Short mmCIF file of C-alpha atoms in Angstrom, two decimals:
data_model
loop_
_atom_site.label_atom_id
_atom_site.label_comp_id
_atom_site.label_asym_id
_atom_site.label_seq_id
_atom_site.Cartn_x
_atom_site.Cartn_y
_atom_site.Cartn_z
CA MET A 1 -23.09 14.56 19.64
CA PRO A 2 -20.43 12.39 21.46
CA ILE A 3 -17.70 14.08 22.82
CA LEU A 4 -13.78 11.57 22.02
CA ASN A 5 -11.82 11.46 24.98
CA TYR A 6 -8.71 12.15 23.43
CA ASN A 7 -6.75 11.22 26.56
CA HIS A 8 -9.60 7.47 26.82
CA LEU A 9 -8.20 7.33 22.65
CA ARG A 10 -4.80 7.48 23.51
CA TYR A 11 -4.64 4.65 26.18
CA PHE A 12 -6.55 2.49 23.74
CA TRP A 13 -3.63 3.85 21.37
CA ALA A 14 -1.25 2.29 23.08
CA VAL A 15 -2.63 -1.06 23.89
CA ALA A 16 -3.17 -1.45 20.53
CA HIS A 17 0.30 -0.41 19.60
CA GLU A 18 2.03 -2.59 22.83
CA GLY A 19 -0.91 -5.75 22.32
CA SER A 20 -1.53 -6.48 26.17
CA LEU A 21 -2.87 -4.33 29.10
CA THR A 22 0.33 -5.84 31.27
CA ARG A 23 2.05 -4.14 28.85
CA ALA A 24 0.77 -0.49 27.72
CA ALA A 25 0.45 -0.89 31.69
CA GLN A 26 3.97 -0.59 32.87
CA ARG A 27 3.91 1.88 29.29
CA LEU A 28 1.42 4.91 30.76
CA ASN A 29 2.78 3.97 34.73
CA LEU A 30 -1.13 2.91 35.43
CA SER A 31 -2.48 -0.29 37.52
CA GLN A 32 -3.83 -2.69 34.93
CA SER A 33 -7.15 -2.47 36.50
CA ALA A 34 -7.16 1.26 35.71
CA LEU A 35 -6.16 1.36 32.53
CA SER A 36 -8.85 -0.95 31.00
CA VAL A 37 -12.11 0.80 33.26
CA GLN A 38 -10.63 3.72 30.42
CA LEU A 39 -10.58 1.42 27.51
CA GLN A 40 -14.23 0.18 28.86
CA LYS A 41 -15.18 4.39 28.75
CA LEU A 42 -13.94 4.64 25.00
CA GLU A 43 -15.60 2.13 23.88
CA HIS A 44 -19.04 3.42 25.49
CA GLY A 45 -18.57 6.65 23.77
CA ILE A 46 -17.55 4.78 20.36
CA GLY A 47 -20.19 2.39 21.16
CA HIS A 48 -18.45 -0.02 19.76
CA GLN A 49 -16.02 -3.13 21.21
CA LEU A 50 -12.25 -2.69 20.27
CA PHE A 51 -10.75 -6.13 21.35
CA GLU A 52 -11.61 -8.91 21.69
CA ARG A 53 -9.07 -11.12 23.72
CA THR A 54 -7.18 -14.73 21.68
CA GLY A 55 -5.60 -16.56 24.62
CA LYS A 56 -3.72 -13.85 26.38
CA ARG A 57 -3.13 -11.93 23.38
CA LEU A 58 -5.60 -8.81 22.30
CA ALA A 59 -6.75 -8.95 19.45
CA LEU A 60 -8.14 -5.93 17.19
CA THR A 61 -11.98 -6.12 16.09
CA GLU A 62 -12.58 -4.31 12.38
CA ALA A 63 -13.84 -1.63 15.12
CA GLY A 64 -10.75 -1.48 16.84
CA ARG A 65 -8.43 -2.04 13.55
CA ILE A 66 -10.35 1.90 11.99
CA ALA A 67 -10.39 3.33 15.35
CA LEU A 68 -6.04 2.92 15.78
CA ASP A 69 -6.15 4.08 11.50
CA TYR A 70 -7.83 7.53 12.92
CA ALA A 71 -5.29 6.84 16.24
CA ASP A 72 -2.04 6.81 14.00
CA THR A 73 -3.46 9.95 12.26
CA VAL A 74 -4.02 11.83 15.39
CA PHE A 75 -1.01 11.21 16.88
CA GLN A 76 0.88 11.42 13.73
CA ALA A 77 -0.96 14.86 13.39
CA GLY A 78 0.62 15.98 16.53
CA GLU A 79 4.08 15.12 15.37
CA GLU A 80 3.24 16.74 12.08
CA LEU A 81 2.14 20.04 14.26
CA MET A 82 5.93 19.91 16.09
CA SER A 83 7.64 19.22 12.79
CA THR A 84 5.28 22.25 10.86
CA LEU A 85 6.58 25.08 13.51
CA GLN A 86 10.10 23.81 13.78
CA GLY A 87 10.11 24.27 10.06
CA ARG A 88 9.67 20.44 8.82
CA PRO A 89 6.53 20.33 7.56
CA VAL A 90 5.39 16.47 6.32
CA ALA A 91 2.39 15.56 4.36
CA ALA A 92 -0.46 13.24 6.21
CA ARG A 93 -1.07 9.29 4.37
CA GLN A 94 -4.45 7.29 4.69
CA ILE A 95 -2.83 3.48 4.37
CA VAL A 96 -3.75 0.79 1.71
CA ARG A 97 -3.12 -2.67 3.80
CA VAL A 98 -2.50 -5.15 0.60
CA GLY A 99 -1.33 -9.20 1.34
CA ALA A 100 -0.61 -10.59 -2.43
CA LEU A 101 0.81 -14.75 -2.68
CA THR A 102 4.28 -15.45 -2.73
CA THR A 103 3.94 -17.16 -6.20
CA LEU A 104 1.20 -13.82 -7.60
CA SER A 105 2.89 -12.32 -10.74
CA ARG A 106 4.88 -9.45 -9.97
CA ASN A 107 3.62 -8.09 -13.00
CA PHE A 108 -0.08 -8.46 -12.28
CA GLN A 109 0.90 -6.35 -8.81
CA LEU A 110 2.34 -3.63 -10.00
CA GLU A 111 -0.47 -3.81 -12.84
CA PHE A 112 -3.17 -3.21 -9.86
CA LEU A 113 -1.14 -0.90 -7.13
CA ARG A 114 -0.12 1.07 -9.95
CA PRO A 115 -2.94 3.97 -9.00
CA LEU A 116 -1.40 3.97 -5.87
CA ILE A 117 2.18 3.83 -6.22
CA GLY A 118 4.30 7.57 -5.48
CA ARG A 119 0.81 8.72 -4.27
CA ASP A 120 2.28 11.46 -1.22
CA ASP A 121 -0.88 10.99 1.01
CA VAL A 122 -1.42 7.19 0.64
CA GLU A 123 0.73 4.92 2.73
CA LEU A 124 1.48 0.58 0.80
CA ILE A 125 1.72 -1.99 3.04
CA VAL A 126 2.65 -5.15 1.22
CA ARG A 127 3.19 -8.50 2.60
CA SER A 128 3.78 -11.98 0.87
CA GLY A 129 2.80 -15.36 2.06
CA ALA A 130 0.77 -19.06 1.20
CA MET A 131 -3.17 -18.06 1.19
CA ARG A 132 -3.83 -19.62 4.54
CA ASP A 133 -1.88 -17.55 6.36
CA LEU A 134 -2.48 -13.22 4.31
CA LEU A 135 -6.69 -14.73 4.50
CA THR A 136 -5.63 -15.30 8.89
CA GLN A 137 -3.86 -11.49 8.49
CA LEU A 138 -7.58 -10.28 6.78
CA GLU A 139 -10.06 -12.39 9.26
CA ALA A 140 -7.76 -10.55 11.83
CA HIS A 141 -8.18 -7.06 9.82
CA ALA A 142 -4.73 -6.74 9.39
CA LEU A 143 -4.41 -6.50 5.92
CA ASP A 144 -7.87 -4.66 3.62
CA VAL A 145 -6.89 -6.55 0.51
CA VAL A 146 -5.47 -10.36 -0.30
CA LEU A 147 -4.62 -10.12 -4.36
CA ALA A 148 -4.39 -14.54 -5.66
CA ASN A 149 -5.26 -16.35 -8.18
CA SER A 150 -7.39 -18.50 -6.51
CA VAL A 151 -10.68 -17.46 -4.37
CA ALA A 152 -10.86 -17.98 -1.36
CA PRO A 153 -13.67 -19.94 0.63
CA ARG A 154 -16.47 -18.19 1.95
CA ASP A 155 -19.08 -19.72 4.65
CA ALA A 156 -21.00 -18.20 7.54
CA ARG A 157 -18.01 -17.72 9.78
CA THR A 158 -15.85 -16.33 7.48
CA PRO A 159 -17.75 -14.47 4.53
CA PHE A 160 -14.58 -13.60 2.04
CA ARG A 161 -15.39 -11.95 -1.64
CA ASN A 162 -13.92 -13.08 -4.36
CA HIS A 163 -13.32 -9.60 -7.08
CA LEU A 164 -12.62 -11.06 -10.70
CA LEU A 165 -9.73 -8.43 -10.87
CA ASN A 166 -8.37 -9.97 -14.84
CA GLU A 167 -7.45 -13.09 -17.19
CA GLN A 168 -5.56 -14.06 -19.13
CA PRO A 169 -4.95 -15.97 -21.00
CA VAL A 170 -1.94 -18.70 -20.51
CA SER A 171 0.75 -19.50 -23.34
CA LEU A 172 3.91 -21.81 -24.98
CA VAL A 173 6.49 -19.13 -24.02
CA GLY A 174 10.03 -19.94 -24.93
CA HIS A 175 14.28 -18.38 -26.38
CA PRO A 176 13.95 -17.49 -30.48
CA ARG A 177 16.98 -19.06 -30.75
CA ARG A 178 14.95 -22.48 -29.93
CA ARG A 179 11.93 -21.33 -33.12
CA LYS A 180 13.08 -22.50 -35.48
CA ARG A 181 9.94 -22.96 -36.77
CA LYS A 182 6.27 -23.00 -36.72
CA PHE A 183 5.42 -24.90 -32.66
CA ARG A 184 3.02 -27.05 -33.60
CA PHE A 185 0.73 -27.73 -30.39
CA PRO A 186 -0.09 -29.93 -28.83
CA GLU A 187 2.28 -32.67 -31.23
CA ASP A 188 5.21 -31.10 -30.94
CA LEU A 189 5.02 -31.41 -26.74
CA ARG A 190 5.37 -35.32 -27.47
CA THR A 191 9.09 -34.32 -27.77
CA GLU A 192 9.99 -30.69 -26.66
CA PRO A 193 10.79 -30.82 -22.80
CA VAL A 194 8.89 -28.59 -21.25
CA LEU A 195 9.06 -25.66 -17.97
CA LEU A 196 5.68 -26.13 -15.86
CA PRO A 197 3.98 -24.73 -12.77
CA SER A 198 3.08 -27.04 -9.91
CA LEU A 199 0.74 -30.01 -9.29
CA ASP A 200 -1.04 -26.96 -6.99
CA SER A 201 -1.53 -24.04 -9.67
CA GLY A 202 -4.90 -24.51 -11.45
CA ILE A 203 -3.20 -23.40 -15.49
CA ARG A 204 -0.76 -26.66 -14.95
CA ALA A 205 -4.21 -28.14 -13.99
CA ALA A 206 -6.37 -27.57 -17.21
CA PHE A 207 -3.35 -28.17 -19.14
CA ASP A 208 -3.32 -31.93 -17.75
CA ARG A 209 -5.90 -32.14 -18.28
CA VAL A 210 -5.20 -30.99 -22.55
CA MET A 211 -2.49 -32.51 -22.59
CA GLU A 212 -4.68 -35.82 -21.50
CA LEU A 213 -7.52 -35.31 -23.69
CA ALA A 214 -4.53 -35.35 -26.40
CA GLY A 215 -3.17 -38.43 -25.23
CA ILE A 216 0.67 -36.97 -24.51
CA ARG A 217 2.64 -37.31 -21.36
CA PRO A 218 5.03 -33.93 -21.49
CA ILE A 219 8.58 -33.84 -20.69
CA VAL A 220 8.72 -32.12 -17.98
CA LEU A 221 11.62 -30.26 -17.25
CA ALA A 222 10.32 -28.75 -13.89
CA GLU A 223 7.78 -27.56 -12.15
CA VAL A 224 7.87 -24.45 -10.31
CA ASP A 225 5.88 -22.77 -8.26
CA ASP A 226 6.95 -19.32 -8.01
CA MET A 227 5.87 -17.85 -11.02
CA ALA A 228 8.68 -15.00 -11.01
CA MET A 229 11.90 -18.20 -11.28
CA LEU A 230 9.46 -19.86 -13.98
CA ARG A 231 10.24 -16.73 -15.64
CA LEU A 232 13.82 -16.86 -15.18
CA LEU A 233 13.81 -20.56 -16.05
CA ALA A 234 12.71 -19.83 -18.86
CA ARG A 235 15.34 -17.24 -19.98
CA GLU A 236 18.48 -18.97 -18.07
CA GLN A 237 17.33 -22.49 -20.00
CA GLN A 238 16.06 -21.11 -23.01
CA ALA A 239 13.59 -23.91 -22.22
CA ILE A 240 10.01 -23.89 -23.40
CA ALA A 241 7.60 -22.04 -20.21
CA LEU A 242 3.65 -22.30 -19.77
CA ALA A 243 2.98 -18.92 -18.02
CA PRO A 244 0.36 -16.41 -18.43
CA PRO A 245 2.25 -13.59 -21.21
CA ILE A 246 1.59 -11.05 -17.90
CA VAL A 247 4.13 -12.65 -15.98
CA VAL A 248 7.50 -12.97 -19.49
CA ARG A 249 6.11 -9.36 -20.36
CA ASP A 250 9.20 -7.39 -20.42
CA GLU A 251 11.21 -10.79 -21.71
CA LEU A 252 8.44 -10.92 -24.66
CA GLU A 253 8.78 -6.58 -24.39
CA ALA A 254 12.76 -7.17 -24.77
CA GLY A 255 12.54 -10.50 -27.43
CA ALA A 256 14.60 -12.17 -25.02
CA LEU A 257 11.08 -14.51 -24.96
CA VAL A 258 7.93 -14.85 -27.78
CA GLU A 259 5.37 -16.55 -27.45
CA TYR A 260 5.03 -19.98 -29.19
CA CYS A 261 1.12 -20.69 -29.45
CA ARG A 262 -1.25 -19.66 -26.70
CA ILE A 263 -3.66 -22.88 -25.32
CA PRO A 264 -6.57 -22.80 -25.79
CA GLU A 265 -9.63 -23.39 -23.61
CA VAL A 266 -6.58 -22.72 -20.41
CA THR A 267 -6.82 -19.12 -18.88
CA GLU A 268 -5.73 -17.79 -15.95
CA SER A 269 -7.62 -15.19 -13.45
CA PHE A 270 -6.83 -12.93 -11.00
CA TYR A 271 -8.66 -12.07 -7.70
CA ALA A 272 -8.65 -9.69 -5.53
CA VAL A 273 -10.40 -10.76 -1.46
CA VAL A 274 -11.90 -8.88 0.38
CA GLN A 275 -13.35 -9.62 3.90
CA LYS A 276 -17.21 -7.82 4.88
CA ARG A 277 -15.96 -4.81 6.89
CA ARG A 278 -18.80 -1.74 8.13
CA PHE A 279 -15.92 0.15 7.48
CA PRO A 280 -14.46 -0.52 4.20
CA ASN A 281 -11.73 0.60 3.18
CA GLN A 282 -12.45 4.06 1.30
CA LEU A 283 -8.92 4.22 -1.18
CA LEU A 284 -9.20 0.51 -1.52
CA ALA A 285 -12.90 0.86 -1.78
CA ALA A 286 -12.99 2.75 -5.19
CA LEU A 287 -9.79 1.28 -6.50
CA LEU A 288 -11.78 -2.42 -6.68
CA THR A 289 -15.33 -0.53 -8.03
CA GLU A 290 -12.59 0.96 -11.23
CA ARG A 291 -10.61 -1.97 -11.98
CA THR A 292 -14.70 -3.91 -12.14
CA LEU A 293 -16.01 -1.74 -14.64
CA LYS A 294 -12.29 -1.55 -17.22
CA ARG A 295 -12.67 -5.02 -16.75
CA ARG A 296 -16.29 -4.73 -17.36
CA ALA A 297 -16.06 -2.20 -20.31
#
């Protein structure tokens, strides 16, 4: 069995964090050529390429990302050893990197991440952004999963896998003071202004089809691409809003908003997007398996 050279691992660790052979060589007080040779020896010893060049920068391969996680753990363990011997013990932690669409329901994100929150052995990193940026980070192995309400495109170069986590109904919700009588769907939308998600939203497209079939052109009070803002506007403006109940769950439970009606044949789907990996994050894999089993139950 090959023996890992920890000096080589430290050199790799420095290059990975610096993102540059030149800066890492300066930091380690080595020549760039000598450092390159040490990295090649490490790659030969473990049997995997750890870096690929992207312009002038070095980008981690999947094996490189896994190696960096372990290297972080190894050298963190050294710091923990010193801390423990000095009477300041620190527990080791596993890392899960999550990307989420900026507009995605915070309640859904919290529901998905709840099994990991508060665990002493887990370091949870959550980043928000646009779908394209998050998928780029996923492809570069900087994220383990992307949470979204639409599927990621799949092709031969980027074989993303879309795991359906949940499907939620979509409703019209509003302030309880507006509900003087039973809401008549879709007839009342001829005269009642409504807050809607933006035209880029899947549920907006489905809602527009329902309205078109009913021969109704709704009065749009505002179009909002952020569900958190849509929720706030519905509460503050006392307006009717189109949203999955999970988005306004807290307001519904508190009575600040009420559900007027469910929109037939309109749902919102939530996905966990991952990339096919030789070395999947085991914590995430277990979490996805658990969610899949619950959805099928």
